[in-house]
Amino acid sequence: MALFADLNIVNTPDTDRKRLQSLIENAAHLGYSTVAINHVAEFQGKKQEIAKPISVTELYPSPPIVQGKSKPIKILTRLTVIVSDAAHCNDLRITSPHTRSYDIVAVLPKTEKLFHVACMTLDIDLICINVIEKQPYHFRRPSVNGAIERGIYFELAYSPAIKDSTMRRYTISNALSLMQICKGKNIIMSSAAERPLELRGPYDIANLGLLFGLTEGDAKAALSTNCRAALLHGETRKTALGVIYTVKKVSATEEKDEGTPLSKRAKTKSD
Amino acid sequence: MIHPGEDAAYERHVSRNTCDYHYLKVGLAFEETRPGFRLNAAHFKQLIVSALKDLHGEIGAALPFDVLKFEEETLTSILRVKSNGLVKLWSALTLLGSYQNQKCAFRVTQVSPFLLALSGNSRELVLN
């Protein structure tokens, strides 16, 4: 089974290191094996700043242990660009060497046209669904199908639903209208948490997914398998061609051969 | 129990969907370890009913559930709910964010159709 991941821990400029650390510790305690620290870039007033991501090793020399796994938590970096104008997409393309330093790149399109562009052409991994205001446009089937074919995932954040009851309404209604089109495919649920108490356990969120109209299997995949797929999509974007996982072998081959019977040993020239 | 005279017959019983109830072991977490007020079992139940009402409305608030056990010191509790109301209750607990203007969170430790299963811990099987 793929491990649980929460791909959205918000890092605003005013977030201090201590709060970020306590958030990550909390996520590890709740059972998330992977978290991504999210940097939000908003092109308001032409102040373009896609800064370098936070240094993970600097933040944590030794990451906290995941609950029930006895392994340290994996911390990634993610960039979210709020796209409200077509010109911002160009910035996304021009700065593409800059976005390379991030593990995941997401966009939040504000108009239907930009949503279509994000689904069909932009080189990204996630499309955020706005959960803090009413969806200003309808999701259209061609765009969503295009995104599913390209392996782009849609992200729903749940922590605004915990904070405020109107946002809760928007979250549920936007989620349901998306589910009608995508039928539960390519959905990721993440926290967008700014405080430790806004985080919820992975099983709680899988249950919440049932409320959004996902099936039980889809809801669990939205926290585990789909997140993994989005991460791998991000890695292919970095390398441009594909991903190769290599495992370094520590022990010498001779030592291994001792235990195996003669017939199963690799044939060498001396035999 | 086999009595002498009775033959030791082999019987096979298969039961499907016979679990009427689900049990949840939940903890309530506050920002500080000790909140500035006392929370007894009645308040606790009232809190959950209001959470249900916030998310599911009057019909949700009418959902029958029981607080089987509540520990004031650790703010942990065991809840029982009819299986068809589990999703409603659980989601209401998930989306609860504050109590008396203090931020809080429900931490659901375990969910099981058998009360016996709550005696062990299924989430932290690798214990040091």
mmCIF file of C-alpha atoms in Angstrom:
data_model
loop_
_atom_site.group_PDB
_atom_site.id
_atom_site.type_symbol
_atom_site.label_atom_id
_atom_site.label_comp_id
_atom_site.label_asym_id
_atom_site.label_seq_id
_atom_site.Cartn_x
_atom_site.Cartn_y
_atom_site.Cartn_z
ATOM 1 C CA MET A 1 0.000 0.000 0.000
ATOM 2 C CA ALA A 2 1.193 3.418 -0.786
ATOM 3 C CA LEU A 3 1.957 5.511 2.231
ATOM 4 C CA PHE A 4 -0.124 8.472 3.329
ATOM 5 C CA ALA A 5 0.951 11.895 2.179
ATOM 6 C CA ASP A 6 -0.182 15.431 2.867
ATOM 7 C CA LEU A 7 0.994 17.615 0.035
ATOM 8 C CA ASN A 8 0.089 20.996 1.424
ATOM 9 C CA ILE A 9 1.604 22.485 4.563
ATOM 10 C CA VAL A 10 1.355 26.219 4.097
ATOM 11 C CA ASN A 11 4.506 28.262 4.521
ATOM 12 C CA THR A 12 3.741 31.962 4.447
ATOM 13 C CA PRO A 13 6.577 34.489 4.864
ATOM 14 C CA ASP A 14 5.360 35.269 8.354
ATOM 15 C CA THR A 15 5.296 31.650 9.433
ATOM 16 C CA ASP A 16 8.113 31.127 11.825
ATOM 17 C CA ARG A 17 10.275 28.080 11.809
ATOM 18 C CA LYS A 18 8.961 26.848 15.132
ATOM 19 C CA ARG A 19 5.372 26.673 13.915
ATOM 20 C CA LEU A 20 6.446 24.859 10.749
ATOM 21 C CA GLN A 21 8.336 22.362 12.834
ATOM 22 C CA SER A 22 5.409 21.750 15.150
ATOM 23 C CA LEU A 23 3.162 21.276 12.097
ATOM 24 C CA ILE A 24 5.469 18.666 10.635
ATOM 25 C CA GLU A 25 5.845 16.933 13.985
ATOM 26 C CA ASN A 26 2.074 16.793 14.260
ATOM 27 C CA ALA A 27 1.736 15.376 10.757
ATOM 28 C CA ALA A 28 4.261 12.683 11.570
ATOM 29 C CA HIS A 29 2.388 11.869 14.751
ATOM 30 C CA LEU A 30 -0.904 11.547 12.875
ATOM 31 C CA GLY A 31 0.630 9.047 10.472
ATOM 32 C CA TYR A 32 1.603 10.979 7.354
ATOM 33 C CA SER A 33 4.783 9.627 5.788
ATOM 34 C CA THR A 34 5.301 12.502 3.366
ATOM 35 C CA VAL A 35 4.561 16.197 3.680
ATOM 36 C CA ALA A 36 5.149 19.022 1.224
ATOM 37 C CA ILE A 37 5.832 22.570 2.373
ATOM 38 C CA ASN A 38 3.799 24.857 0.164
ATOM 39 C CA HIS A 39 5.056 28.232 -1.064
ATOM 40 C CA VAL A 40 2.273 30.359 -2.478
ATOM 41 C CA ALA A 41 3.185 32.852 -5.221
ATOM 42 C CA GLU A 42 0.607 35.476 -5.994
ATOM 43 C CA PHE A 43 1.306 37.917 -8.806
ATOM 44 C CA GLN A 44 -0.441 40.804 -7.156
ATOM 45 C CA GLY A 45 0.918 44.213 -8.102
ATOM 46 C CA LYS A 46 3.602 42.766 -10.380
ATOM 47 C CA LYS A 47 5.630 41.682 -7.405
ATOM 48 C CA GLN A 48 6.898 38.512 -8.870
ATOM 49 C CA GLU A 49 8.832 36.464 -6.436
ATOM 50 C CA ILE A 50 9.304 32.798 -6.961
ATOM 51 C CA ALA A 51 11.820 32.456 -4.238
ATOM 52 C CA LYS A 52 14.059 29.571 -3.529
ATOM 53 C CA PRO A 53 12.330 26.866 -1.526
ATOM 54 C CA ILE A 54 13.005 26.429 2.151
ATOM 55 C CA SER A 55 15.964 24.223 2.847
ATOM 56 C CA VAL A 56 14.616 21.029 4.297
ATOM 57 C CA THR A 57 17.879 19.815 5.772
ATOM 58 C CA GLU A 58 18.337 23.212 7.417
ATOM 59 C CA LEU A 59 14.828 23.032 8.878
ATOM 60 C CA TYR A 60 15.266 19.558 10.248
ATOM 61 C CA PRO A 61 18.645 17.888 10.694
ATOM 62 C CA SER A 62 16.783 14.737 11.727
ATOM 63 C CA PRO A 63 13.084 14.649 10.761
ATOM 64 C CA PRO A 64 10.560 13.299 13.272
ATOM 65 C CA ILE A 65 9.556 9.657 13.227
ATOM 66 C CA VAL A 66 6.263 8.709 11.573
ATOM 67 C CA GLN A 67 3.723 7.086 13.870
ATOM 68 C CA GLY A 68 3.710 3.332 13.592
ATOM 69 C CA LYS A 69 6.429 3.229 10.929
ATOM 70 C CA SER A 70 9.729 3.871 12.801
ATOM 71 C CA LYS A 71 10.926 5.799 9.768
ATOM 72 C CA PRO A 72 11.583 9.528 9.514
ATOM 73 C CA ILE A 73 9.051 11.674 7.696
ATOM 74 C CA LYS A 74 9.832 12.792 4.136
ATOM 75 C CA ILE A 75 9.662 16.539 3.596
ATOM 76 C CA LEU A 76 9.244 17.992 0.108
ATOM 77 C CA THR A 77 8.781 21.478 -1.320
ATOM 78 C CA ARG A 78 5.925 22.678 -3.439
ATOM 79 C CA LEU A 79 5.086 25.862 -5.318
ATOM 80 C CA THR A 80 1.526 27.091 -5.822
ATOM 81 C CA VAL A 81 0.991 29.867 -8.334
ATOM 82 C CA ILE A 82 -2.289 31.764 -8.176
ATOM 83 C CA VAL A 83 -3.091 32.424 -11.833
ATOM 84 C CA SER A 84 -5.644 35.183 -12.422
ATOM 85 C CA ASP A 85 -4.305 36.433 -15.747
ATOM 86 C CA ALA A 86 -2.979 34.724 -18.863
ATOM 87 C CA ALA A 87 0.297 36.617 -18.495
ATOM 88 C CA HIS A 88 1.035 34.714 -15.297
ATOM 89 C CA CYS A 89 1.204 31.489 -17.249
ATOM 90 C CA ASN A 90 4.025 32.986 -19.305
ATOM 91 C CA ASP A 91 5.850 33.770 -16.112
ATOM 92 C CA LEU A 92 5.391 30.172 -15.134
ATOM 93 C CA ARG A 93 7.015 29.096 -18.385
ATOM 94 C CA ILE A 94 9.837 31.630 -18.338
ATOM 95 C CA THR A 95 10.779 30.876 -14.787
ATOM 96 C CA SER A 96 10.663 27.212 -15.482
ATOM 97 C CA PRO A 97 14.308 26.714 -14.419
ATOM 98 C CA HIS A 98 13.271 28.441 -11.223
ATOM 99 C CA THR A 99 10.326 26.175 -10.599
ATOM 100 C CA ARG A 100 12.671 23.274 -11.092
ATOM 101 C CA SER A 101 13.957 23.606 -7.574
ATOM 102 C CA TYR A 102 10.501 22.597 -6.308
ATOM 103 C CA ASP A 103 9.321 19.013 -6.090
ATOM 104 C CA ILE A 104 5.730 19.792 -7.014
ATOM 105 C CA VAL A 105 4.255 22.702 -8.957
ATOM 106 C CA ALA A 106 0.578 23.581 -8.605
ATOM 107 C CA VAL A 107 -1.632 26.331 -9.985
ATOM 108 C CA LEU A 108 -4.872 27.849 -8.811
ATOM 109 C CA PRO A 109 -6.699 29.087 -11.944
ATOM 110 C CA LYS A 110 -9.179 31.894 -11.409
ATOM 111 C CA THR A 111 -11.089 31.806 -14.700
ATOM 112 C CA GLU A 112 -12.548 29.078 -16.862
ATOM 113 C CA LYS A 113 -10.151 29.862 -19.721
ATOM 114 C CA LEU A 114 -7.128 29.591 -17.461
ATOM 115 C CA PHE A 115 -8.503 26.402 -15.976
ATOM 116 C CA HIS A 116 -8.631 24.949 -19.471
ATOM 117 C CA VAL A 117 -5.081 26.121 -20.212
ATOM 118 C CA ALA A 118 -3.864 24.604 -16.938
ATOM 119 C CA CYS A 119 -5.557 21.299 -17.720
ATOM 120 C CA MET A 120 -4.343 21.049 -21.305
ATOM 121 C CA THR A 121 -0.998 22.767 -21.767
ATOM 122 C CA LEU A 122 0.738 23.950 -18.604
ATOM 123 C CA ASP A 123 3.588 21.843 -17.317
ATOM 124 C CA ILE A 124 2.326 21.315 -13.770
ATOM 125 C CA ASP A 125 1.429 18.526 -11.365
ATOM 126 C CA LEU A 126 -1.599 19.773 -9.446
ATOM 127 C CA ILE A 127 -4.561 22.025 -10.055
ATOM 128 C CA CYS A 128 -5.979 23.526 -6.875
ATOM 129 C CA ILE A 129 -9.716 23.796 -6.511
ATOM 130 C CA ASN A 130 -10.706 26.997 -4.817
ATOM 131 C CA VAL A 131 -12.377 26.189 -1.527
ATOM 132 C CA ILE A 132 -12.593 29.614 0.054
ATOM 133 C CA GLU A 133 -15.034 31.195 -2.378
ATOM 134 C CA LYS A 134 -17.837 30.142 -4.679
ATOM 135 C CA GLN A 135 -16.599 28.528 -7.871
ATOM 136 C CA PRO A 136 -17.003 31.348 -10.463
ATOM 137 C CA TYR A 137 -17.248 28.923 -13.400
ATOM 138 C CA HIS A 138 -18.415 25.401 -14.095
ATOM 139 C CA PHE A 139 -16.000 22.557 -14.558
ATOM 140 C CA ARG A 140 -16.199 21.408 -18.122
ATOM 141 C CA ARG A 141 -15.821 17.823 -19.106
ATOM 142 C CA PRO A 142 -13.250 18.297 -21.934
ATOM 143 C CA SER A 143 -10.832 20.202 -19.692
ATOM 144 C CA VAL A 144 -11.135 17.753 -16.807
ATOM 145 C CA ASN A 145 -10.788 14.743 -19.080
ATOM 146 C CA GLY A 146 -7.702 16.297 -20.654
ATOM 147 C CA ALA A 147 -6.139 16.761 -17.238
ATOM 148 C CA ILE A 148 -6.913 13.188 -16.231
ATOM 149 C CA GLU A 149 -5.317 11.914 -19.436
ATOM 150 C CA ARG A 150 -2.184 13.971 -18.810
ATOM 151 C CA GLY A 151 -1.906 12.672 -15.253
ATOM 152 C CA ILE A 152 -2.610 15.975 -13.547
ATOM 153 C CA TYR A 153 -4.396 15.801 -10.209
ATOM 154 C CA PHE A 154 -6.996 18.062 -8.647
ATOM 155 C CA GLU A 155 -6.376 19.190 -5.123
ATOM 156 C CA LEU A 156 -9.001 19.840 -2.468
ATOM 157 C CA ALA A 157 -7.897 21.476 0.759
ATOM 158 C CA TYR A 158 -9.917 20.721 3.882
ATOM 159 C CA SER A 159 -8.629 23.001 6.623
ATOM 160 C CA PRO A 160 -10.709 26.040 5.524
ATOM 161 C CA ALA A 161 -13.717 23.788 6.147
ATOM 162 C CA ILE A 162 -12.631 23.396 9.760
ATOM 163 C CA LYS A 163 -12.106 27.105 10.330
ATOM 164 C CA ASP A 164 -15.283 28.610 8.976
ATOM 165 C CA SER A 165 -18.812 27.413 8.247
ATOM 166 C CA THR A 166 -19.285 29.411 5.011
ATOM 167 C CA MET A 167 -16.000 28.085 3.661
ATOM 168 C CA ARG A 168 -17.188 24.636 4.638
ATOM 169 C CA ARG A 169 -20.216 25.153 2.431
ATOM 170 C CA TYR A 170 -18.061 26.268 -0.500
ATOM 171 C CA THR A 171 -15.661 23.384 -0.004
ATOM 172 C CA ILE A 172 -18.432 20.812 -0.112
ATOM 173 C CA SER A 173 -20.298 22.378 -3.029
ATOM 174 C CA ASN A 174 -17.168 22.892 -5.144
ATOM 175 C CA ALA A 175 -16.013 19.378 -4.370
ATOM 176 C CA LEU A 176 -19.375 17.879 -5.306
ATOM 177 C CA SER A 177 -19.511 19.802 -8.584
ATOM 178 C CA LEU A 178 -16.025 18.555 -9.452
ATOM 179 C CA MET A 179 -16.930 14.968 -8.550
ATOM 180 C CA GLN A 180 -19.855 15.129 -10.940
ATOM 181 C CA ILE A 181 -17.419 15.680 -13.806
ATOM 182 C CA CYS A 182 -14.358 13.679 -12.822
ATOM 183 C CA LYS A 183 -16.261 10.819 -11.144
ATOM 184 C CA GLY A 184 -13.774 10.519 -8.314
ATOM 185 C CA LYS A 185 -10.723 10.116 -10.504
ATOM 186 C CA ASN A 186 -7.508 12.098 -9.981
ATOM 187 C CA ILE A 187 -8.438 13.729 -6.709
ATOM 188 C CA ILE A 188 -6.015 14.624 -3.956
ATOM 189 C CA MET A 189 -7.081 15.793 -0.539
ATOM 190 C CA SER A 190 -4.647 17.840 1.491
ATOM 191 C CA SER A 191 -4.727 19.973 4.593
ATOM 192 C CA ALA A 192 -3.498 23.499 3.725
ATOM 193 C CA ALA A 193 -2.934 23.749 7.448
ATOM 194 C CA GLU A 194 -1.304 26.728 9.093
ATOM 195 C CA ARG A 195 -1.642 25.469 12.649
ATOM 196 C CA PRO A 196 -1.166 22.027 14.157
ATOM 197 C CA LEU A 197 -4.795 21.814 15.273
ATOM 198 C CA GLU A 198 -5.990 22.195 11.669
ATOM 199 C CA LEU A 199 -4.430 18.893 10.726
ATOM 200 C CA ARG A 200 -6.521 15.722 10.765
ATOM 201 C CA GLY A 201 -5.498 12.096 10.572
ATOM 202 C CA PRO A 202 -5.417 10.316 7.196
ATOM 203 C CA TYR A 203 -8.291 7.988 8.089
ATOM 204 C CA ASP A 204 -10.437 10.934 9.180
ATOM 205 C CA ILE A 205 -9.896 12.548 5.817
ATOM 206 C CA ALA A 206 -10.618 9.335 3.953
ATOM 207 C CA ASN A 207 -13.949 9.325 5.779
ATOM 208 C CA LEU A 208 -14.479 12.972 4.870
ATOM 209 C CA GLY A 209 -13.978 12.005 1.241
ATOM 210 C CA LEU A 210 -17.155 9.917 1.438
ATOM 211 C CA LEU A 211 -18.963 13.171 2.218
ATOM 212 C CA PHE A 212 -17.549 14.732 -0.951
ATOM 213 C CA GLY A 213 -19.031 11.934 -3.037
ATOM 214 C CA LEU A 214 -15.982 9.703 -3.390
ATOM 215 C CA THR A 215 -16.195 5.965 -2.974
ATOM 216 C CA GLU A 216 -14.286 4.342 -0.115
ATOM 217 C CA GLY A 217 -11.467 3.206 -2.378
ATOM 218 C CA ASP A 218 -11.181 6.536 -4.169
ATOM 219 C CA ALA A 219 -11.157 8.413 -0.881
ATOM 220 C CA LYS A 220 -8.224 6.411 0.413
ATOM 221 C CA ALA A 221 -6.427 6.690 -2.924
ATOM 222 C CA ALA A 222 -6.853 10.472 -2.691
ATOM 223 C CA LEU A 223 -4.476 10.422 0.277
ATOM 224 C CA SER A 224 -2.049 7.741 -0.734
ATOM 225 C CA THR A 225 -1.834 6.399 -4.282
ATOM 226 C CA ASN A 226 -2.776 9.623 -6.048
ATOM 227 C CA CYS A 227 -0.322 11.651 -3.978
ATOM 228 C CA ARG A 228 2.428 9.244 -4.923
ATOM 229 C CA ALA A 229 1.470 9.508 -8.568
ATOM 230 C CA ALA A 230 1.583 13.304 -8.369
ATOM 231 C CA LEU A 231 5.020 13.144 -6.770
ATOM 232 C CA LEU A 232 6.311 10.894 -9.515
ATOM 233 C CA HIS A 233 4.764 13.222 -12.088
ATOM 234 C CA GLY A 234 6.741 16.013 -10.475
ATOM 235 C CA GLU A 235 9.927 14.017 -10.793
ATOM 236 C CA THR A 236 9.370 13.338 -14.463
ATOM 237 C CA ARG A 237 8.898 17.075 -14.948
ATOM 238 C CA LYS A 238 12.303 17.648 -13.403
ATOM 239 C CA THR A 239 14.140 15.083 -15.469
ATOM 240 C CA ALA A 240 12.044 15.746 -18.583
ATOM 241 C CA LEU A 241 12.138 12.110 -19.655
ATOM 242 C CA GLY A 242 11.473 9.680 -16.887
ATOM 243 C CA VAL A 243 12.333 8.506 -13.452
ATOM 244 C CA ILE A 244 14.705 5.774 -12.550
ATOM 245 C CA TYR A 245 14.886 4.586 -8.995
ATOM 246 C CA THR A 246 18.199 3.055 -8.118
ATOM 247 C CA VAL A 247 18.943 1.107 -4.978
ATOM 248 C CA LYS A 248 22.496 1.130 -3.783
ATOM 249 C CA LYS A 249 23.719 -2.299 -2.896
ATOM 250 C CA VAL A 250 25.840 -2.248 0.196
ATOM 251 C CA SER A 251 26.854 -5.820 0.775
ATOM 252 C CA ALA A 252 29.326 -7.463 -1.595
ATOM 253 C CA THR A 253 27.865 -10.057 -3.943
ATOM 254 C CA GLU A 254 30.198 -12.747 -2.644
ATOM 255 C CA GLU A 255 28.782 -12.549 0.848
ATOM 256 C CA LYS A 256 25.309 -13.058 -0.510
ATOM 257 C CA ASP A 257 26.327 -16.103 -2.520
ATOM 258 C CA GLU A 258 27.475 -17.946 0.605
ATOM 259 C CA GLY A 259 23.961 -18.594 1.815
ATOM 260 C CA THR A 260 22.366 -19.669 -1.450
ATOM 261 C CA PRO A 261 22.676 -23.239 -2.682
ATOM 262 C CA LEU A 262 25.209 -23.943 -5.378
ATOM 263 C CA SER A 263 22.608 -24.527 -8.061
ATOM 264 C CA LYS A 264 21.103 -21.064 -7.534
ATOM 265 C CA ARG A 265 24.347 -19.136 -7.570
ATOM 266 C CA ALA A 266 25.122 -16.975 -10.550
ATOM 267 C CA LYS A 267 27.297 -18.811 -12.994
ATOM 268 C CA THR A 268 30.815 -17.506 -13.236
ATOM 269 C CA LYS A 269 33.575 -18.393 -15.638
ATOM 270 C CA SER A 270 35.387 -20.609 -13.133
ATOM 271 C CA ASP A 271 32.428 -23.019 -12.874
ATOM 272 C CA MET B 1 -19.800 -27.657 25.039
ATOM 273 C CA ILE B 2 -20.071 -31.287 24.101
ATOM 274 C CA HIS B 3 -21.854 -33.543 26.526
ATOM 275 C CA PRO B 4 -21.431 -37.289 26.513
ATOM 276 C CA GLY B 5 -24.116 -38.774 24.371
ATOM 277 C CA GLU B 6 -24.204 -35.827 22.005
ATOM 278 C CA ASP B 7 -22.190 -36.326 18.892
ATOM 279 C CA ALA B 8 -19.493 -33.802 18.185
ATOM 280 C CA ALA B 9 -21.046 -32.203 15.165
ATOM 281 C CA TYR B 10 -19.165 -29.680 13.098
ATOM 282 C CA GLU B 11 -21.181 -26.566 12.474
ATOM 283 C CA ARG B 12 -20.248 -23.676 10.300
ATOM 284 C CA HIS B 13 -21.816 -20.265 10.805
ATOM 285 C CA VAL B 14 -21.312 -17.426 8.371
ATOM 286 C CA SER B 15 -22.721 -14.089 9.409
ATOM 287 C CA ARG B 16 -22.835 -11.080 7.170
ATOM 288 C CA ASN B 17 -23.321 -7.438 8.171
ATOM 289 C CA THR B 18 -24.350 -8.405 11.651
ATOM 290 C CA CYS B 19 -22.471 -5.559 13.309
ATOM 291 C CA ASP B 20 -25.125 -3.125 14.443
ATOM 292 C CA TYR B 21 -22.735 -0.696 16.067
ATOM 293 C CA HIS B 22 -19.398 0.886 15.464
ATOM 294 C CA TYR B 23 -17.192 2.048 18.298
ATOM 295 C CA LEU B 24 -14.838 5.016 18.168
ATOM 296 C CA LYS B 25 -12.047 5.861 20.518
ATOM 297 C CA VAL B 26 -11.564 9.603 20.351
ATOM 298 C CA GLY B 27 -9.441 12.171 22.115
ATOM 299 C CA LEU B 28 -10.002 15.904 22.253
ATOM 300 C CA ALA B 29 -6.925 18.070 21.782
ATOM 301 C CA PHE B 30 -6.626 21.723 22.731
ATOM 302 C CA GLU B 31 -3.912 24.194 21.932
ATOM 303 C CA GLU B 32 -2.675 24.194 25.483
ATOM 304 C CA THR B 33 -2.548 20.867 27.203
ATOM 305 C CA ARG B 34 -5.102 21.941 29.804
ATOM 306 C CA PRO B 35 -7.956 24.172 28.729
ATOM 307 C CA GLY B 36 -9.043 26.824 31.178
ATOM 308 C CA PHE B 37 -12.424 25.219 31.815
ATOM 309 C CA ARG B 38 -13.734 21.884 32.978
ATOM 310 C CA LEU B 39 -15.400 19.611 30.500
ATOM 311 C CA ASN B 40 -17.600 16.863 31.876
ATOM 312 C CA ALA B 41 -19.347 14.061 30.035
ATOM 313 C CA ALA B 42 -22.549 16.052 29.519
ATOM 314 C CA HIS B 43 -20.666 18.979 28.000
ATOM 315 C CA PHE B 44 -18.761 16.549 25.850
ATOM 316 C CA LYS B 45 -21.910 15.022 24.465
ATOM 317 C CA GLN B 46 -23.389 18.468 23.932
ATOM 318 C CA LEU B 47 -20.258 19.423 21.970
ATOM 319 C CA ILE B 48 -20.623 16.441 19.662
ATOM 320 C CA VAL B 49 -24.338 17.088 19.138
ATOM 321 C CA SER B 50 -23.594 20.681 18.168
ATOM 322 C CA ALA B 51 -20.865 19.493 15.804
ATOM 323 C CA LEU B 52 -23.377 17.130 14.187
ATOM 324 C CA LYS B 53 -25.876 19.943 13.912
ATOM 325 C CA ASP B 54 -23.311 22.262 12.303
ATOM 326 C CA LEU B 55 -22.513 19.808 9.550
ATOM 327 C CA HIS B 56 -25.685 17.777 9.047
ATOM 328 C CA GLY B 57 -28.423 19.989 10.392
ATOM 329 C CA GLU B 58 -31.360 18.952 12.569
ATOM 330 C CA ILE B 59 -31.497 15.460 11.134
ATOM 331 C CA GLY B 60 -27.824 14.987 11.912
ATOM 332 C CA ALA B 61 -28.324 16.253 15.445
ATOM 333 C CA ALA B 62 -30.983 13.599 15.940
ATOM 334 C CA LEU B 63 -28.490 10.839 15.154
ATOM 335 C CA PRO B 64 -28.448 8.462 18.096
ATOM 336 C CA PHE B 65 -25.035 7.864 19.621
ATOM 337 C CA ASP B 66 -23.733 7.117 23.094
ATOM 338 C CA VAL B 67 -20.760 8.232 25.097
ATOM 339 C CA LEU B 68 -19.794 4.946 26.712
ATOM 340 C CA LYS B 69 -16.861 6.295 28.636
ATOM 341 C CA PHE B 70 -15.353 9.690 29.190
ATOM 342 C CA GLU B 71 -12.176 10.519 31.029
ATOM 343 C CA GLU B 72 -12.008 14.107 32.175
ATOM 344 C CA GLU B 73 -8.292 14.039 32.844
ATOM 345 C CA THR B 74 -7.128 12.922 29.421
ATOM 346 C CA LEU B 75 -10.236 14.083 27.493
ATOM 347 C CA THR B 76 -10.464 10.692 25.826
ATOM 348 C CA SER B 77 -13.724 8.916 25.227
ATOM 349 C CA ILE B 78 -15.344 5.883 23.665
ATOM 350 C CA LEU B 79 -18.381 6.486 21.480
ATOM 351 C CA ARG B 80 -20.912 4.031 20.119
ATOM 352 C CA VAL B 81 -22.970 4.713 17.032
ATOM 353 C CA LYS B 82 -25.193 2.693 14.700
ATOM 354 C CA SER B 83 -23.134 1.555 11.719
ATOM 355 C CA ASN B 84 -25.146 3.570 9.219
ATOM 356 C CA GLY B 85 -24.476 6.757 11.170
ATOM 357 C CA LEU B 86 -20.724 6.254 11.390
ATOM 358 C CA VAL B 87 -19.786 8.403 8.412
ATOM 359 C CA LYS B 88 -21.970 11.261 9.650
ATOM 360 C CA LEU B 89 -20.616 11.186 13.181
ATOM 361 C CA TRP B 90 -17.008 10.783 12.091
ATOM 362 C CA SER B 91 -17.160 13.611 9.566
ATOM 363 C CA ALA B 92 -18.807 15.878 12.108
ATOM 364 C CA LEU B 93 -15.984 15.167 14.543
ATOM 365 C CA THR B 94 -13.409 15.789 11.804
ATOM 366 C CA LEU B 95 -14.789 19.187 10.890
ATOM 367 C CA LEU B 96 -15.150 20.466 14.450
ATOM 368 C CA GLY B 97 -12.676 23.289 14.953
ATOM 369 C CA SER B 98 -13.414 25.113 18.164
ATOM 370 C CA TYR B 99 -15.105 24.852 21.534
ATOM 371 C CA GLN B 100 -15.994 28.006 23.490
ATOM 372 C CA ASN B 101 -13.816 30.074 21.132
ATOM 373 C CA GLN B 102 -10.839 27.858 21.823
ATOM 374 C CA LYS B 103 -9.322 25.974 18.942
ATOM 375 C CA CYS B 104 -9.571 22.249 19.353
ATOM 376 C CA ALA B 105 -9.381 19.053 17.343
ATOM 377 C CA PHE B 106 -10.798 15.571 17.675
ATOM 378 C CA ARG B 107 -8.162 12.922 17.306
ATOM 379 C CA VAL B 108 -9.854 9.662 16.322
ATOM 380 C CA THR B 109 -7.509 6.981 17.586
ATOM 381 C CA GLN B 110 -9.434 3.884 16.632
ATOM 382 C CA VAL B 111 -12.617 2.831 14.889
ATOM 383 C CA SER B 112 -13.933 -0.699 15.058
ATOM 384 C CA PRO B 113 -17.192 -2.636 14.937
ATOM 385 C CA PHE B 114 -16.022 -4.563 18.003
ATOM 386 C CA LEU B 115 -15.554 -2.992 21.385
ATOM 387 C CA LEU B 116 -12.955 -5.599 22.249
ATOM 388 C CA ALA B 117 -10.690 -4.348 19.487
ATOM 389 C CA LEU B 118 -10.347 -0.964 21.191
ATOM 390 C CA SER B 119 -8.371 -2.541 23.993
ATOM 391 C CA GLY B 120 -5.391 -2.891 21.697
ATOM 392 C CA ASN B 121 -3.935 -0.224 19.462
ATOM 393 C CA SER B 122 -4.068 -0.790 15.741
ATOM 394 C CA ARG B 123 -2.400 2.420 14.636
ATOM 395 C CA GLU B 124 0.857 2.089 16.528
ATOM 396 C CA LEU B 125 1.623 -1.550 16.016
ATOM 397 C CA VAL B 126 5.355 -0.927 15.912
ATOM 398 C CA LEU B 127 5.990 0.047 19.505
ATOM 399 C CA ASN B 128 9.343 0.665 21.042
#
